[in-house]
């Protein structure tokens, strides 16, 4: 049931930005990313043990699993809350995921040897033009160019990780694969978390005066179990069964839901922002819309 999985992923990931914002009342970006990875991997490990599933991972797969863990989990899970906390906004950065399908087309060239059609190339270029409007809107809001550039690397990182799964890990079962992505990502982040000086140097320490503990803990729990463990498992299955471009279609819905949660938090929503994100989504639609199959001529029908 790919569409049921698709709907669940869109719903929980659309809310993930406000969940990260609530978790930031107590935690810094590294803590948020680390607890997402720990909670998600623990949830999936329990599922595998309960169902007595097999792992089926070969030794040569480990470097590839590490690469996906870095690009699709560690990097975006830390950078997203970092830019949100630094800018004091979450809905605005939720729009950035709209670039994932377009970035997937570009990274599929060197990784999968798949070149875009003219329509896909038009969609990529059009999406970049529209995203330039999103960046300009961010500058008008007082967000520094450095934060904007950093936020734009997140969809590229997701696209690389998603495509890498299709490229190198196609034959492995989704549940153990997702569990290992998350567990390895947690292992990568743990040394940083255990070094307070590193957190201070990177500007990723938690708030000086934590507050709203129950809401923050509840938010990270939902984000870890549902938004990371279950949703990423379903997402990996979509990548393996339907391809990275189809799975990337969650970006139709996620930015819209993120903006809706931003309105719940009274974040500023401008007409330029709406126009830019609609333009990006229109370009994604151009890319995703199936090619029209020409109708056979009458003679061809008769020949059948």
Coordinates of C-alpha atoms in Angstrom, one line a residue:
X1 CA 0.0 0.0 0.0
X2 CA 2.4 2.7 -1.2
X3 CA -0.1 5.5 -1.0
X4 CA -1.0 4.8 2.7
X5 CA 2.7 4.9 3.5
X6 CA 3.0 8.1 1.5
X7 CA 0.2 9.8 3.4
X8 CA 1.6 8.8 6.8
X9 CA 5.1 10.1 5.9
X10 CA 3.7 13.4 4.6
X11 CA 1.7 13.9 7.8
X12 CA 4.4 13.1 10.3
X13 CA 7.1 14.9 8.4
X14 CA 4.9 17.9 7.9
X15 CA 4.7 18.2 11.7
X16 CA 8.4 17.4 12.2
X17 CA 9.5 21.0 12.0
X18 CA 7.3 22.2 14.8
X19 CA 8.3 19.1 16.8
X20 CA 11.9 20.0 16.4
X21 CA 11.2 23.6 17.4
X22 CA 9.4 22.3 20.6
X23 CA 12.3 20.0 21.4
X24 CA 14.8 22.9 21.0
X25 CA 13.3 24.4 24.2
X26 CA 15.4 21.8 26.1
X27 CA 17.9 20.4 23.5
X28 CA 20.5 21.7 21.1
X29 CA 20.7 20.6 17.4
X30 CA 23.1 17.7 18.1
X31 CA 20.9 16.4 21.0
X32 CA 17.8 16.6 18.7
X33 CA 19.6 14.7 15.9
X34 CA 21.1 12.1 18.3
X35 CA 17.8 11.3 20.1
X36 CA 16.0 11.0 16.8
X37 CA 18.6 8.4 15.7
X38 CA 18.6 6.5 19.0
X39 CA 14.9 6.4 19.4
X40 CA 14.3 5.5 15.8
X41 CA 16.9 2.7 15.7
X42 CA 15.6 1.3 19.1
X43 CA 12.0 1.3 17.8
X44 CA 13.0 -0.7 14.7
X45 CA 15.3 -3.0 16.5
X46 CA 12.3 -3.9 18.8
X47 CA 10.2 -4.6 15.7
X48 CA 12.7 -6.8 14.1
X49 CA 13.3 -8.8 17.3
X50 CA 9.5 -9.1 17.8
X51 CA 8.9 -10.4 14.3
X52 CA 12.1 -12.5 14.4
X53 CA 13.2 -10.9 11.1
X54 CA 16.6 -11.6 9.6
X55 CA 19.3 -8.9 9.1
X56 CA 20.8 -10.1 5.8
X57 CA 23.6 -7.6 5.7
X58 CA 26.9 -8.4 4.1
X59 CA 30.3 -7.1 5.2
X60 CA 30.8 -5.2 1.9
X61 CA 27.5 -3.3 2.6
X62 CA 28.8 -1.5 5.7
X63 CA 30.6 1.3 4.0
X64 CA 27.6 2.0 1.9
X65 CA 25.3 2.0 4.9
X66 CA 27.7 4.5 6.6
X67 CA 27.5 6.8 3.6
X68 CA 23.7 6.8 3.6
X69 CA 23.7 7.3 7.4
X70 CA 25.9 10.4 7.0
X71 CA 24.1 12.0 4.1
X72 CA 20.4 11.1 4.8
X73 CA 20.4 11.1 8.6
X74 CA 23.3 12.7 10.5
X75 CA 23.9 15.8 8.4
X76 CA 20.2 16.9 7.8
X77 CA 19.1 15.8 11.3
X78 CA 21.6 18.3 12.9
X79 CA 21.6 21.1 10.3
X80 CA 17.8 21.4 10.1
X81 CA 17.3 22.2 13.8
X82 CA 20.4 24.3 13.8
X83 CA 19.2 26.7 11.1
X84 CA 15.7 26.8 12.7
X85 CA 17.1 27.7 16.1
X86 CA 19.5 30.3 14.7
X87 CA 16.8 32.0 12.6
X88 CA 14.0 31.6 15.1
X89 CA 11.7 30.1 12.5
X90 CA 10.6 26.6 11.5
X91 CA 8.0 26.8 8.8
X92 CA 10.2 28.8 6.4
X93 CA 12.9 26.0 6.5
X94 CA 10.2 23.4 6.0
X95 CA 9.8 24.7 2.4
X96 CA 13.4 23.7 1.6
X97 CA 12.5 20.0 1.3
X98 CA 10.6 20.9 -1.9
X99 CA 13.9 20.8 -3.7
X100 CA 14.5 17.1 -2.9
X101 CA 13.0 15.7 -6.2
X102 CA 14.8 18.2 -8.3
X103 CA 18.1 17.6 -6.5
X104 CA 17.4 13.8 -7.0
X105 CA 17.3 14.3 -10.7
X106 CA 20.7 16.0 -10.7
X107 CA 22.5 13.5 -8.4
X108 CA 21.0 10.5 -10.3
X109 CA 23.2 11.5 -13.3
X110 CA 26.6 10.5 -11.7
X111 CA 25.2 7.9 -9.3
X112 CA 22.6 6.0 -11.4
X113 CA 23.7 7.1 -14.9
X114 CA 20.1 8.4 -15.5
X115 CA 20.0 11.6 -17.4
X116 CA 17.0 14.0 -17.2
X117 CA 14.6 14.4 -20.1
X118 CA 14.0 17.9 -21.5
X119 CA 10.9 18.2 -19.3
X120 CA 12.8 17.2 -16.2
X121 CA 15.6 19.6 -17.0
X122 CA 13.0 22.4 -17.5
X123 CA 11.5 21.5 -14.1
X124 CA 14.9 21.5 -12.4
X125 CA 15.8 24.9 -13.8
X126 CA 12.4 26.3 -13.1
X127 CA 12.5 25.0 -9.5
X128 CA 15.9 26.7 -9.0
X129 CA 14.5 30.0 -10.2
X130 CA 11.6 29.7 -7.8
X131 CA 13.8 28.7 -4.9
X132 CA 15.8 31.8 -5.6
X133 CA 12.7 33.6 -4.6
X134 CA 12.5 31.7 -1.4
X135 CA 16.1 32.6 -0.6
X136 CA 15.4 36.3 -1.4
X137 CA 12.4 36.1 0.9
X138 CA 14.7 34.7 3.6
X139 CA 17.1 37.6 3.1
X140 CA 14.2 40.1 3.5
X141 CA 13.3 38.4 6.8
X142 CA 16.8 39.1 8.1
X143 CA 18.1 35.5 7.8
X144 CA 21.8 35.5 7.1
X145 CA 23.1 34.3 3.7
X146 CA 25.2 31.7 5.6
X147 CA 22.1 30.1 7.2
X148 CA 20.3 30.2 3.9
X149 CA 23.1 28.4 2.1
X150 CA 23.4 25.9 4.9
X151 CA 19.6 25.2 4.7
X152 CA 19.9 24.6 0.9
X153 CA 22.4 21.9 1.4
X154 CA 19.9 19.8 3.3
X155 CA 17.7 18.7 0.3
X156 CA 20.9 18.0 -1.6
X157 CA 22.1 15.8 1.2
X158 CA 18.7 14.0 1.4
X159 CA 18.8 13.4 -2.4
X160 CA 22.3 12.0 -2.3
X161 CA 21.4 9.6 0.6
X162 CA 18.1 8.5 -1.0
X163 CA 19.7 7.8 -4.4
X164 CA 22.6 6.0 -2.8
X165 CA 20.1 3.5 -1.4
X166 CA 18.9 2.7 -4.9
X167 CA 22.4 2.7 -6.2
X168 CA 24.2 0.4 -3.8
X169 CA 21.8 -1.2 -1.4
X170 CA 18.9 -2.2 -3.6
X171 CA 18.8 -5.9 -2.7
X172 CA 18.8 -5.6 1.1
X173 CA 15.6 -5.8 3.3
X174 CA 14.2 -2.4 4.3
X175 CA 13.7 -2.9 8.1
X176 CA 17.3 -4.0 9.0
X177 CA 18.7 -1.5 6.5
X178 CA 16.8 1.4 8.1
X179 CA 17.8 0.3 11.6
X180 CA 21.4 0.2 10.7
X181 CA 21.3 3.6 9.0
X182 CA 19.9 5.1 12.2
X183 CA 22.2 3.2 14.6
X184 CA 25.3 4.0 12.7
X185 CA 24.2 7.7 12.5
X186 CA 23.9 7.7 16.3
X187 CA 27.4 6.2 16.6
X188 CA 28.7 9.0 14.4
X189 CA 27.1 11.8 16.5
X190 CA 27.8 10.4 19.9
X191 CA 31.5 11.5 20.1
X192 CA 30.4 15.0 19.3
X193 CA 27.7 15.0 22.0
X194 CA 30.2 13.7 24.6
X195 CA 32.6 16.6 23.9
X196 CA 31.0 19.8 25.4
X197 CA 33.9 21.8 24.0
X198 CA 33.0 20.6 20.5
X199 CA 29.4 21.6 21.0
X200 CA 30.4 25.1 22.1
X201 CA 32.8 25.5 19.2
X202 CA 30.2 24.5 16.7
X203 CA 27.5 26.6 18.4
X204 CA 25.3 23.6 18.9
X205 CA 24.9 23.5 22.7
X206 CA 21.5 23.4 24.2
X207 CA 19.7 26.5 25.6
X208 CA 21.2 28.1 28.7
X209 CA 17.9 27.9 30.5
X210 CA 15.8 24.9 29.3
X211 CA 12.0 25.2 29.7
X212 CA 8.8 23.5 28.7
X213 CA 10.3 20.1 29.6
X214 CA 7.1 17.9 29.2
X215 CA 6.3 19.3 25.7
X216 CA 10.0 19.0 24.6
X217 CA 10.3 15.4 25.8
X218 CA 7.0 14.5 24.2
X219 CA 7.9 16.1 20.9
X220 CA 11.3 14.3 20.7
X221 CA 9.6 11.0 21.5
X222 CA 7.0 11.4 18.7
X223 CA 9.7 12.6 16.3
X224 CA 12.0 9.7 17.2
X225 CA 9.4 6.8 17.1
X226 CA 7.0 7.9 14.4
X227 CA 8.9 10.6 12.5
X228 CA 12.2 8.8 12.4
X229 CA 11.8 5.1 13.0
X230 CA 8.5 4.2 11.4
X231 CA 8.4 7.0 8.7
X232 CA 12.0 6.4 7.5
X233 CA 11.3 2.6 7.3
X234 CA 8.3 3.3 5.1
X235 CA 10.3 5.8 3.1
X236 CA 13.1 3.3 2.4
X237 CA 10.5 0.8 1.3
X238 CA 9.1 3.4 -1.1
X239 CA 12.6 4.1 -2.5
X240 CA 13.3 0.4 -3.0
X241 CA 9.9 -0.4 -4.5
X242 CA 8.9 2.7 -6.3
X243 CA 12.2 4.5 -6.8
X244 CA 13.8 7.6 -5.2
X245 CA 11.9 10.1 -7.4
X246 CA 8.5 8.7 -6.5
X247 CA 9.5 8.7 -2.8
X248 CA 10.6 12.3 -3.1
X249 CA 7.0 13.2 -4.0
X250 CA 6.4 13.6 -0.3
X251 CA 7.7 17.2 -0.9
X252 CA 4.3 18.0 -2.5
X253 CA 2.7 17.9 0.9
X254 CA 5.4 18.4 3.6
X255 CA 6.1 22.1 2.8
X256 CA 2.4 22.9 2.9
X257 CA 1.9 21.2 6.2
X258 CA 5.0 22.9 7.6
X259 CA 3.6 26.3 6.6
X260 CA 0.3 25.4 8.2
X261 CA 2.0 24.6 11.5
X262 CA 3.9 27.9 11.1
X263 CA 0.6 29.7 11.0
X264 CA -0.4 27.9 14.2
X265 CA 2.8 29.4 15.7
X266 CA 2.0 32.9 14.2
X267 CA 5.0 32.9 11.9
X268 CA 5.0 35.5 9.2
X269 CA 3.7 34.2 5.8
X270 CA 4.2 36.6 2.9
X271 CA 2.7 36.5 -0.6
X272 CA 6.1 36.2 -2.1
X273 CA 6.8 33.1 0.0
X274 CA 3.5 31.5 -1.1
X275 CA 4.2 32.3 -4.7
X276 CA 7.7 30.9 -4.6
X277 CA 6.8 27.6 -2.9
X278 CA 3.8 27.1 -5.3
X279 CA 6.3 27.7 -8.2
X280 CA 8.6 25.0 -6.8
X281 CA 5.8 22.6 -6.3
X282 CA 4.6 23.3 -9.9
X283 CA 8.0 22.4 -11.2
X284 CA 8.1 19.2 -9.2
X285 CA 4.7 18.4 -10.7
X286 CA 6.1 19.0 -14.2
X287 CA 8.9 16.6 -13.4
X288 CA 6.7 13.9 -11.8
X289 CA 3.8 14.0 -14.3
X290 CA 3.9 10.8 -16.3
X291 CA 4.7 11.0 -19.9
X292 CA 1.7 10.8 -22.1
X293 CA 1.5 7.5 -24.1
X294 CA 0.6 8.1 -27.7
X295 CA -2.6 6.4 -28.9
X296 CA -1.9 3.7 -31.5
X297 CA -3.1 4.2 -35.0
X298 CA -6.1 2.3 -36.2
X299 CA -3.9 0.1 -38.4
X300 CA -1.8 -0.8 -35.4
X301 CA -4.9 -1.7 -33.4
X302 CA -6.1 -3.9 -36.1
X303 CA -2.7 -5.6 -36.5
X304 CA -3.0 -6.7 -32.8

